[in-house]
Structures are given as structure tokens and as C-alpha cells.
């Protein structure tokens, strides 16, 4: 199923905003291991266990997109009736939960954090949150 | 014999993963390589099947 131009614009803005949040999190709390978003278990040599190799589960963090407004002038923003673009003629509302943003994170007992360096933008109708996902 | 699963992404990028177990769950290919006799120590990957082609050698 293809996206409408408005959905495409909204998806790009939502993904960019979520990626920026993830980058800020990585900068403020740098992970001990950076992995692909497709990794769900990763081994690391745990100092608390004398350097023994232990597995660490990365849980999915799943964020739904808010209701977005795509103005005909090109501005995309979270829908707000007070927005100066709300009365622009020809804007399109993209409903909330139209997109999902996924990254993964896990913490070992020793305190070491593993986090995905990349992320995924998904259609919640096709790819809903996993069973044990942290949903926001 | 160690089984290696080849994953080819839509852009042609190919990656190989060791797999002692693999199965499909919720539209994703789960590839798991377990270490040690007792298990529990493992690497595990989840790949969206809509984005990949998978090649598995016959054992």
C-alpha cells in the first residue's frame, strides 16, 4: 500500500523527530554497545561476572506518531487548533498512530546498556508493537 | 555443521548469520545462535520478512 504525499511528508517529519530524540539519548546516555535494530539478544563480556560472556536482551521501544497536520505550504506539525497553519486552505490531517518508530535497548545486570544505533519506521497496521515492547 | 543463513535486503546488501535455530514469528524471521551446552547465552536477530529475501542451505 503506497502512502499519499501528505502521509509521506508526515512520515519524514515524524521519523526525523524520533531520530533526533534517539540521537540526544545516545549523546546524553552513551550505550556500552551499539547494535543493529534487528538484534534482540547480544552477548557481552560482563565485568560483574568476571568477564564471562552473557546474553543481554534488547527490548523494543515503540513510539506511535501523533496526529499531524500537513499544510499545503509544506509545513508539517503536530495538529493543534491554535496553529497559524490550521486555517491555511488545503491542509491535510494525518491521523494519530499512522506510523510507528522502533528502536531497541537493553541493560545488563552490571549496568552496561546496549542500544540500537539505527531505527525502523513501520506501519502499525502491518507491524504492531511486539509483545513486550515499551510503547509510548 | 554450522548453518549459515543469508539475508539479502531490498537494496541488494547481503548479510550472513550463524543459526542454530530459526523460525518465523509475527512476520519476522527470528535467527538465533546459541552457545554452550546449557543454552541461555545467545545472539538473536529479528528480520522483517517484507524487506528481505532469505537463502538457507540444505543441511
Tab-separated table of C-alpha atoms in Angstrom:
chain	number	residue	atom	x	y	z
A	1	UNK	CA	0.000	0.000	0.000
A	2	UNK	CA	1.521	3.301	-1.034
A	3	UNK	CA	1.415	6.479	1.009
A	4	UNK	CA	-0.290	9.684	-0.040
A	5	UNK	CA	2.012	12.718	-0.475
A	6	UNK	CA	0.726	14.112	2.840
A	7	UNK	CA	1.408	10.826	4.656
A	8	UNK	CA	4.873	10.697	3.129
A	9	UNK	CA	5.651	14.212	4.332
A	10	UNK	CA	4.271	13.418	7.796
A	11	UNK	CA	6.281	10.179	7.968
A	12	UNK	CA	9.513	12.014	7.143
A	13	UNK	CA	8.923	14.640	9.813
A	14	UNK	CA	7.927	12.071	12.440
A	15	UNK	CA	10.956	9.880	11.652
A	16	UNK	CA	13.325	12.864	11.771
A	17	UNK	CA	11.910	13.984	15.135
A	18	UNK	CA	12.193	10.489	16.626
A	19	UNK	CA	15.719	10.039	15.253
A	20	UNK	CA	16.723	13.341	16.824
A	21	UNK	CA	15.329	12.143	20.181
A	22	UNK	CA	17.304	8.898	19.848
A	23	UNK	CA	20.487	10.799	18.964
A	24	UNK	CA	20.025	13.047	22.005
A	25	UNK	CA	19.526	9.980	24.188
A	26	UNK	CA	22.680	8.394	22.730
A	27	UNK	CA	24.602	11.610	23.414
A	28	UNK	CA	23.361	12.027	26.995
A	29	UNK	CA	23.469	8.311	27.906
A	30	UNK	CA	26.043	6.719	25.570
A	31	UNK	CA	25.455	2.961	25.241
A	32	UNK	CA	28.211	0.475	26.025
A	33	UNK	CA	27.315	-1.452	22.883
A	34	UNK	CA	25.665	-0.105	19.747
A	35	UNK	CA	23.872	-2.732	17.689
A	36	UNK	CA	21.516	-3.028	14.740
A	37	UNK	CA	17.803	-2.537	15.429
A	38	UNK	CA	17.309	-6.140	14.280
A	39	UNK	CA	19.371	-7.545	17.168
A	40	UNK	CA	17.264	-8.882	20.062
A	41	UNK	CA	19.924	-10.701	22.060
A	42	UNK	CA	23.604	-9.868	22.134
A	43	UNK	CA	26.496	-11.289	24.098
A	44	UNK	CA	28.918	-9.187	26.084
A	45	UNK	CA	31.801	-9.980	28.413
A	46	UNK	CA	30.294	-8.988	31.754
A	47	UNK	CA	32.774	-7.461	34.215
A	48	UNK	CA	30.388	-8.213	37.111
A	49	UNK	CA	30.652	-11.899	36.233
A	50	UNK	CA	34.413	-11.977	35.894
A	51	UNK	CA	34.458	-11.349	32.167
A	52	UNK	CA	32.110	-14.213	31.412
A	53	UNK	CA	30.123	-13.980	28.184
A	54	UNK	CA	26.463	-13.357	28.976
A	55	UNK	CA	23.426	-12.612	26.836
A	56	UNK	CA	21.557	-9.400	27.083
A	57	UNK	CA	18.024	-8.943	25.763
A	58	UNK	CA	17.160	-5.760	23.921
A	59	UNK	CA	13.529	-4.725	24.322
A	60	UNK	CA	11.649	-2.932	21.632
A	61	UNK	CA	10.754	0.724	22.233
A	62	UNK	CA	7.794	1.614	20.047
A	63	UNK	CA	6.529	5.164	19.577
A	64	UNK	CA	3.278	5.928	17.743
A	65	UNK	CA	3.043	9.053	15.628
A	66	UNK	CA	0.800	11.842	16.944
A	67	UNK	CA	-1.931	13.439	14.867
A	68	UNK	CA	-0.047	15.522	12.316
A	69	UNK	CA	-1.144	18.378	10.106
A	70	UNK	CA	0.417	18.748	6.676
A	71	UNK	CA	-0.149	22.249	5.385
A	72	UNK	CA	-0.229	22.957	1.667
A	73	UNK	CA	2.646	25.393	2.240
A	74	UNK	CA	4.830	22.417	3.201
A	75	UNK	CA	4.824	22.827	6.964
A	76	UNK	CA	4.207	19.612	8.918
A	77	UNK	CA	3.456	19.883	12.608
A	78	UNK	CA	1.646	18.173	15.416
A	79	UNK	CA	-2.028	19.019	14.960
A	80	UNK	CA	-3.018	21.990	17.059
A	81	UNK	CA	-6.093	24.165	16.571
A	82	UNK	CA	-4.062	27.184	17.711
A	83	UNK	CA	-1.533	26.689	14.933
A	84	UNK	CA	-1.131	29.519	12.468
A	85	UNK	CA	-1.323	26.909	9.698
A	86	UNK	CA	-4.598	25.391	10.845
A	87	UNK	CA	-6.672	27.765	8.731
A	88	UNK	CA	-4.421	27.506	5.666
A	89	UNK	CA	-6.583	26.261	2.855
A	90	UNK	CA	-5.958	22.733	1.636
A	91	UNK	CA	-4.094	21.213	4.561
A	92	UNK	CA	-4.435	17.526	5.383
A	93	UNK	CA	-4.646	15.855	8.775
A	94	UNK	CA	-2.766	12.565	9.182
A	95	UNK	CA	-4.405	10.580	11.988
A	96	UNK	CA	-2.562	9.606	15.150
A	97	UNK	CA	-0.921	6.157	15.236
A	98	UNK	CA	-0.474	6.154	11.474
A	99	UNK	CA	3.248	5.362	11.882
A	100	UNK	CA	5.397	3.605	14.413
A	101	UNK	CA	9.046	4.224	15.260
A	102	UNK	CA	11.117	1.404	16.680
A	103	UNK	CA	14.469	1.273	18.420
A	104	UNK	CA	15.778	-1.298	20.873
A	105	UNK	CA	17.514	-1.042	24.236
A	106	UNK	CA	18.638	-3.423	26.945
A	107	UNK	CA	20.597	-3.315	30.174
A	108	UNK	CA	22.838	-5.944	31.680
A	109	UNK	CA	22.899	-6.599	35.432
A	110	UNK	CA	26.332	-4.922	35.526
A	111	UNK	CA	24.729	-1.662	34.359
A	112	UNK	CA	26.046	-1.740	30.816
A	113	UNK	CA	23.486	-0.551	28.241
A	114	UNK	CA	23.100	-1.801	24.684
A	115	UNK	CA	21.068	0.292	22.274
A	116	UNK	CA	20.334	0.223	18.580
A	117	UNK	CA	22.198	2.810	16.562
A	118	UNK	CA	19.609	2.646	13.800
A	119	UNK	CA	15.820	2.513	13.880
A	120	UNK	CA	12.764	1.486	11.891
A	121	UNK	CA	9.710	3.370	10.712
A	122	UNK	CA	6.775	0.984	10.359
A	123	UNK	CA	3.075	0.885	9.578
A	124	UNK	CA	1.349	-0.151	12.848
A	125	UNK	CA	-1.323	-1.991	10.839
A	126	UNK	CA	1.369	-4.234	9.411
A	127	UNK	CA	3.872	-4.184	12.254
A	128	UNK	CA	2.232	-3.545	15.645
A	129	UNK	CA	4.326	-3.366	18.828
A	130	UNK	CA	5.941	-6.641	19.899
A	131	UNK	CA	4.530	-8.476	22.920
A	132	UNK	CA	6.963	-6.991	25.454
A	133	UNK	CA	7.553	-3.654	23.796
A	134	UNK	CA	7.808	-0.384	25.705
A	135	UNK	CA	5.084	1.643	23.973
A	136	UNK	CA	4.830	5.437	24.006
B	1	UNK	CA	27.676	-28.496	10.873
B	2	UNK	CA	27.003	-24.843	11.492
B	3	UNK	CA	24.130	-23.456	9.469
B	4	UNK	CA	24.568	-20.004	7.972
B	5	UNK	CA	21.539	-18.076	6.774
B	6	UNK	CA	21.987	-15.454	4.076
B	7	UNK	CA	19.762	-12.394	4.248
B	8	UNK	CA	19.504	-10.129	1.207
B	9	UNK	CA	17.945	-6.705	1.737
B	10	UNK	CA	15.898	-4.878	-0.873
B	11	UNK	CA	18.901	-2.703	-1.774
B	12	UNK	CA	20.935	-5.832	-2.592
B	13	UNK	CA	23.011	-5.782	0.590
B	14	UNK	CA	23.723	-9.331	1.736
B	15	UNK	CA	24.477	-10.426	5.284
B	16	UNK	CA	25.240	-13.872	6.682
B	17	UNK	CA	24.223	-15.050	10.136
B	18	UNK	CA	25.071	-18.239	12.029
B	19	UNK	CA	21.894	-20.013	13.075
B	20	UNK	CA	21.408	-22.918	15.396
B	21	UNK	CA	17.660	-22.131	15.363
B	22	UNK	CA	15.453	-20.118	13.057
B	23	UNK	CA	11.716	-19.649	12.772
B	24	UNK	CA	9.083	-17.136	11.661
B	25	UNK	CA	7.169	-15.200	14.312
B	26	UNK	CA	4.799	-12.265	13.760
B	27	UNK	CA	6.005	-11.706	10.202
B	28	UNK	CA	9.639	-11.663	11.212
B	29	UNK	CA	12.399	-14.170	10.674
B	30	UNK	CA	13.999	-14.986	14.019
B	31	UNK	CA	17.585	-16.192	13.689
B	32	UNK	CA	19.182	-17.482	16.855
B	33	UNK	CA	22.676	-18.760	17.551
B	34	UNK	CA	23.051	-20.377	20.956
B	35	UNK	CA	26.347	-21.003	22.679
B	36	UNK	CA	27.301	-23.520	25.329
B	37	UNK	CA	25.659	-26.742	26.400
B	38	UNK	CA	23.160	-25.242	28.827
B	39	UNK	CA	21.976	-22.550	26.430
B	40	UNK	CA	20.917	-19.115	27.572
B	41	UNK	CA	23.926	-17.425	26.019
B	42	UNK	CA	22.897	-16.430	22.555
B	43	UNK	CA	22.789	-13.923	19.764
B	44	UNK	CA	19.357	-13.326	18.256
B	45	UNK	CA	18.167	-11.250	15.320
B	46	UNK	CA	14.651	-10.406	14.102
B	47	UNK	CA	14.325	-9.523	10.409
B	48	UNK	CA	11.134	-8.178	8.782
B	49	UNK	CA	10.231	-10.691	6.075
B	50	UNK	CA	8.712	-7.982	3.871
B	51	UNK	CA	12.155	-6.398	3.453
B	52	UNK	CA	14.349	-9.413	2.827
B	53	UNK	CA	14.975	-12.496	0.765
B	54	UNK	CA	16.364	-15.429	2.689
B	55	UNK	CA	18.573	-18.222	1.488
B	56	UNK	CA	19.081	-21.275	3.652
B	57	UNK	CA	21.431	-24.067	2.531
B	58	UNK	CA	20.118	-27.602	2.667
B	59	UNK	CA	21.645	-29.496	5.546
